[in-house]
Each structure stands twice: as C-alpha cells, then as structure tokens.
Amino acid sequence: MTDARLAIPVDDPAAAVTPHDLEVLAEQLGRPPRGVVGIAARCVCGRPLVVRTAPRLENGTPFPTTFYLTHPGAVAAASTLEANGVMKEMSDRLTEDDELAAAYRGAHEHYLGQREALGHVDEIDGISAGGMPTRVKCLHVLVGHALAAGPGVNPLGDEALLRVRDVWRPDRCTC
Ligand SMILES: [Zn+2]
C-alpha cells in the first residue's frame, strides 16, 4: 500500500462518486451525504474514508470542511484523541514551536487552495477548518485533511494518525 493510493486528486477516476459510494456514505454517516463532489481518500477495500465536499451546499449554506472524514473507525479514533485532551496539547505546542506553527500554516494554505479550486465562497474566504492556522479545534478535520492530502501536508493530522495507528490505520481495512 503506497501513500499515493490514499490521497486521490480530484481528477483521478478513483475520486469519482459512484451510486455505491453514496450508499456507503449514508451508512457511515447515518444520513444522506451532502455536497459530495468526490472521494478524497479510500480504504484499501475501496470504501470512502474522506469525502471532498462542495464549499457551498445545495441549500446555499457555506461549508468550510472540504475534506470530511466519514469512516466510522477513523471518526471514533479521532474522538478518543479529542476526549484525551490532545487538542489543547497540540494548540499549546503551536504557540511554542515555530517550525510546527509554520508547517501548520502551510496546511491551512493548502486547505484553502484545495477548497478554492472547487469554487469561491465569500462567507468563508480565508477561513479554513479545524482551528487552522493557529489552533486545533477538531481532530476529525485534521485527520480528514491528512488522509486526503497524504503525509507531509498537515503535520498535526499526520501526528493524530500516528497516535491512533494501533486502533485505526488507513492501510488496514476495518470496514
Ligand atoms: Zn475497508
């Protein structure tokens, strides 16, 4: 399993959303998925891990979370980290570690660029997601971004994935 398999560019055929994907997404989320424009990362079995979502939903609502984590195992793993105070610890480190802060700002810029490629939405202009660029407010966002972008783009998303790899990892199917 290579990292390239996980991060799926928007024009890759693997990013195309099939009717089966929509069924799986509804099952994963417990509701119909909204604003899906592509599958940004898949499990090794092919089921979606992360959906690429339109920056404005069908009902007109601005939607900042371009990379939305859907896999229940990954969602649960991120929730466990959040419950264990990891977000505060990471936010604190961002104020002390210049190198980490710079890399995290880079992740923010990457996120905005990816979203802008799907269309410009004034209401969320310059606002990414998950607390970026200076805080950590949602690990689901960071993990979704790390899975979609591949390693080396979102340092704290990469770190969250490393921390949960004993319970959930993208190269081992637990669907
Ligand atoms: Zn799977």
JSON list of N, CA and C in Angstrom, two decimals, residues 53-82:
[
{"chain": "A", "resi": 53, "resn": "THR", "atom": "N", "xyz": [-16.02, 17.83, -0.34]},
{"chain": "A", "resi": 53, "resn": "THR", "atom": "CA", "xyz": [-17.35, 18.43, -0.25]},
{"chain": "A", "resi": 53, "resn": "THR", "atom": "C", "xyz": [-17.35, 19.83, -0.86]},
{"chain": "A", "resi": 54, "resn": "ALA", "atom": "N", "xyz": [-18.43, 20.17, -1.52]},
{"chain": "A", "resi": 54, "resn": "ALA", "atom": "CA", "xyz": [-18.57, 21.48, -2.14]},
{"chain": "A", "resi": 54, "resn": "ALA", "atom": "C", "xyz": [-18.50, 22.58, -1.08]},
{"chain": "A", "resi": 55, "resn": "PRO", "atom": "N", "xyz": [-17.88, 23.72, -1.42]},
{"chain": "A", "resi": 55, "resn": "PRO", "atom": "CA", "xyz": [-17.77, 24.81, -0.44]},
{"chain": "A", "resi": 55, "resn": "PRO", "atom": "C", "xyz": [-19.11, 25.51, -0.16]},
{"chain": "A", "resi": 56, "resn": "ARG", "atom": "N", "xyz": [-20.12, 25.20, -0.98]},
{"chain": "A", "resi": 56, "resn": "ARG", "atom": "CA", "xyz": [-21.46, 25.69, -0.68]},
{"chain": "A", "resi": 56, "resn": "ARG", "atom": "C", "xyz": [-22.43, 24.54, -0.93]},
{"chain": "A", "resi": 57, "resn": "LEU", "atom": "N", "xyz": [-23.23, 24.21, 0.09]},
{"chain": "A", "resi": 57, "resn": "LEU", "atom": "CA", "xyz": [-24.16, 23.10, -0.04]},
{"chain": "A", "resi": 57, "resn": "LEU", "atom": "C", "xyz": [-25.34, 23.47, -0.95]},
{"chain": "A", "resi": 58, "resn": "GLU", "atom": "N", "xyz": [-26.09, 22.46, -1.33]},
{"chain": "A", "resi": 58, "resn": "GLU", "atom": "CA", "xyz": [-27.23, 22.66, -2.24]},
{"chain": "A", "resi": 58, "resn": "GLU", "atom": "C", "xyz": [-28.21, 23.71, -1.70]},
{"chain": "A", "resi": 59, "resn": "ASN", "atom": "N", "xyz": [-28.35, 23.78, -0.38]},
{"chain": "A", "resi": 59, "resn": "ASN", "atom": "CA", "xyz": [-29.30, 24.74, 0.21]},
{"chain": "A", "resi": 59, "resn": "ASN", "atom": "C", "xyz": [-28.69, 26.13, 0.40]},
{"chain": "A", "resi": 60, "resn": "GLY", "atom": "N", "xyz": [-27.46, 26.31, -0.10]},
{"chain": "A", "resi": 60, "resn": "GLY", "atom": "CA", "xyz": [-26.84, 27.63, -0.06]},
{"chain": "A", "resi": 60, "resn": "GLY", "atom": "C", "xyz": [-25.91, 27.86, 1.12]},
{"chain": "A", "resi": 61, "resn": "THR", "atom": "N", "xyz": [-25.89, 26.93, 2.07]},
{"chain": "A", "resi": 61, "resn": "THR", "atom": "CA", "xyz": [-25.06, 27.09, 3.26]},
{"chain": "A", "resi": 61, "resn": "THR", "atom": "C", "xyz": [-23.57, 26.96, 2.92]},
{"chain": "A", "resi": 62, "resn": "PRO", "atom": "N", "xyz": [-22.75, 27.94, 3.33]},
{"chain": "A", "resi": 62, "resn": "PRO", "atom": "CA", "xyz": [-21.31, 27.79, 3.14]},
{"chain": "A", "resi": 62, "resn": "PRO", "atom": "C", "xyz": [-20.81, 26.60, 3.94]},
{"chain": "A", "resi": 63, "resn": "PHE", "atom": "N", "xyz": [-19.88, 25.83, 3.37]},
{"chain": "A", "resi": 63, "resn": "PHE", "atom": "CA", "xyz": [-19.41, 24.62, 4.04]},
{"chain": "A", "resi": 63, "resn": "PHE", "atom": "C", "xyz": [-17.89, 24.59, 4.01]},
{"chain": "A", "resi": 64, "resn": "PRO", "atom": "N", "xyz": [-17.26, 24.97, 5.14]},
{"chain": "A", "resi": 64, "resn": "PRO", "atom": "CA", "xyz": [-15.79, 25.09, 5.13]},
{"chain": "A", "resi": 64, "resn": "PRO", "atom": "C", "xyz": [-15.04, 23.76, 5.11]},
{"chain": "A", "resi": 65, "resn": "THR", "atom": "N", "xyz": [-15.69, 22.67, 5.56]},
{"chain": "A", "resi": 65, "resn": "THR", "atom": "CA", "xyz": [-14.97, 21.40, 5.72]},
{"chain": "A", "resi": 65, "resn": "THR", "atom": "C", "xyz": [-14.89, 20.64, 4.40]},
{"chain": "A", "resi": 66, "resn": "THR", "atom": "N", "xyz": [-13.94, 21.05, 3.58]},
{"chain": "A", "resi": 66, "resn": "THR", "atom": "CA", "xyz": [-13.77, 20.46, 2.25]},
{"chain": "A", "resi": 66, "resn": "THR", "atom": "C", "xyz": [-13.49, 18.97, 2.32]},
{"chain": "A", "resi": 67, "resn": "PHE", "atom": "N", "xyz": [-12.67, 18.56, 3.29]},
{"chain": "A", "resi": 67, "resn": "PHE", "atom": "CA", "xyz": [-12.34, 17.14, 3.45]},
{"chain": "A", "resi": 67, "resn": "PHE", "atom": "C", "xyz": [-13.04, 16.62, 4.69]},
{"chain": "A", "resi": 68, "resn": "TYR", "atom": "N", "xyz": [-14.10, 15.87, 4.48]},
{"chain": "A", "resi": 68, "resn": "TYR", "atom": "CA", "xyz": [-14.96, 15.44, 5.58]},
{"chain": "A", "resi": 68, "resn": "TYR", "atom": "C", "xyz": [-14.72, 13.97, 5.86]},
{"chain": "A", "resi": 69, "resn": "LEU", "atom": "N", "xyz": [-14.26, 13.69, 7.08]},
{"chain": "A", "resi": 69, "resn": "LEU", "atom": "CA", "xyz": [-13.95, 12.32, 7.48]},
{"chain": "A", "resi": 69, "resn": "LEU", "atom": "C", "xyz": [-15.24, 11.54, 7.70]},
{"chain": "A", "resi": 70, "resn": "THR", "atom": "N", "xyz": [-15.38, 10.41, 7.02]},
{"chain": "A", "resi": 70, "resn": "THR", "atom": "CA", "xyz": [-16.63, 9.65, 7.13]},
{"chain": "A", "resi": 70, "resn": "THR", "atom": "C", "xyz": [-16.45, 8.26, 7.73]},
{"chain": "A", "resi": 71, "resn": "HIS", "atom": "N", "xyz": [-15.25, 7.70, 7.68]},
{"chain": "A", "resi": 71, "resn": "HIS", "atom": "CA", "xyz": [-15.10, 6.31, 8.11]},
{"chain": "A", "resi": 71, "resn": "HIS", "atom": "C", "xyz": [-15.31, 6.18, 9.63]},
{"chain": "A", "resi": 72, "resn": "PRO", "atom": "N", "xyz": [-16.27, 5.35, 10.05]},
{"chain": "A", "resi": 72, "resn": "PRO", "atom": "CA", "xyz": [-16.60, 5.28, 11.48]},
{"chain": "A", "resi": 72, "resn": "PRO", "atom": "C", "xyz": [-15.40, 4.95, 12.37]},
{"chain": "A", "resi": 73, "resn": "GLY", "atom": "N", "xyz": [-14.51, 4.09, 11.91]},
{"chain": "A", "resi": 73, "resn": "GLY", "atom": "CA", "xyz": [-13.35, 3.73, 12.73]},
{"chain": "A", "resi": 73, "resn": "GLY", "atom": "C", "xyz": [-12.42, 4.92, 12.92]},
{"chain": "A", "resi": 74, "resn": "ALA", "atom": "N", "xyz": [-12.23, 5.69, 11.86]},
{"chain": "A", "resi": 74, "resn": "ALA", "atom": "CA", "xyz": [-11.37, 6.87, 11.93]},
{"chain": "A", "resi": 74, "resn": "ALA", "atom": "C", "xyz": [-12.03, 7.96, 12.76]},
{"chain": "A", "resi": 75, "resn": "VAL", "atom": "N", "xyz": [-13.34, 8.11, 12.60]},
{"chain": "A", "resi": 75, "resn": "VAL", "atom": "CA", "xyz": [-14.08, 9.12, 13.37]},
{"chain": "A", "resi": 75, "resn": "VAL", "atom": "C", "xyz": [-13.97, 8.81, 14.86]},
{"chain": "A", "resi": 76, "resn": "ALA", "atom": "N", "xyz": [-14.15, 7.53, 15.22]},
{"chain": "A", "resi": 76, "resn": "ALA", "atom": "CA", "xyz": [-14.08, 7.13, 16.63]},
{"chain": "A", "resi": 76, "resn": "ALA", "atom": "C", "xyz": [-12.68, 7.34, 17.18]},
{"chain": "A", "resi": 77, "resn": "ALA", "atom": "N", "xyz": [-11.66, 7.02, 16.38]},
{"chain": "A", "resi": 77, "resn": "ALA", "atom": "CA", "xyz": [-10.28, 7.19, 16.84]},
{"chain": "A", "resi": 77, "resn": "ALA", "atom": "C", "xyz": [-9.97, 8.66, 17.10]},
{"chain": "A", "resi": 78, "resn": "ALA", "atom": "N", "xyz": [-10.44, 9.54, 16.21]},
{"chain": "A", "resi": 78, "resn": "ALA", "atom": "CA", "xyz": [-10.22, 10.98, 16.40]},
{"chain": "A", "resi": 78, "resn": "ALA", "atom": "C", "xyz": [-10.97, 11.47, 17.63]},
{"chain": "A", "resi": 79, "resn": "SER", "atom": "N", "xyz": [-12.18, 10.95, 17.84]},
{"chain": "A", "resi": 79, "resn": "SER", "atom": "CA", "xyz": [-12.96, 11.36, 19.01]},
{"chain": "A", "resi": 79, "resn": "SER", "atom": "C", "xyz": [-12.26, 10.97, 20.31]},
{"chain": "A", "resi": 80, "resn": "THR", "atom": "N", "xyz": [-11.64, 9.80, 20.32]},
{"chain": "A", "resi": 80, "resn": "THR", "atom": "CA", "xyz": [-10.92, 9.35, 21.51]},
{"chain": "A", "resi": 80, "resn": "THR", "atom": "C", "xyz": [-9.74, 10.29, 21.81]},
{"chain": "A", "resi": 81, "resn": "LEU", "atom": "N", "xyz": [-9.01, 10.68, 20.77]},
{"chain": "A", "resi": 81, "resn": "LEU", "atom": "CA", "xyz": [-7.90, 11.64, 20.99]},
{"chain": "A", "resi": 81, "resn": "LEU", "atom": "C", "xyz": [-8.45, 12.95, 21.56]},
{"chain": "A", "resi": 82, "resn": "GLU", "atom": "N", "xyz": [-9.55, 13.42, 21.00]},
{"chain": "A", "resi": 82, "resn": "GLU", "atom": "CA", "xyz": [-10.13, 14.68, 21.48]},
{"chain": "A", "resi": 82, "resn": "GLU", "atom": "C", "xyz": [-10.51, 14.57, 22.95]}
]
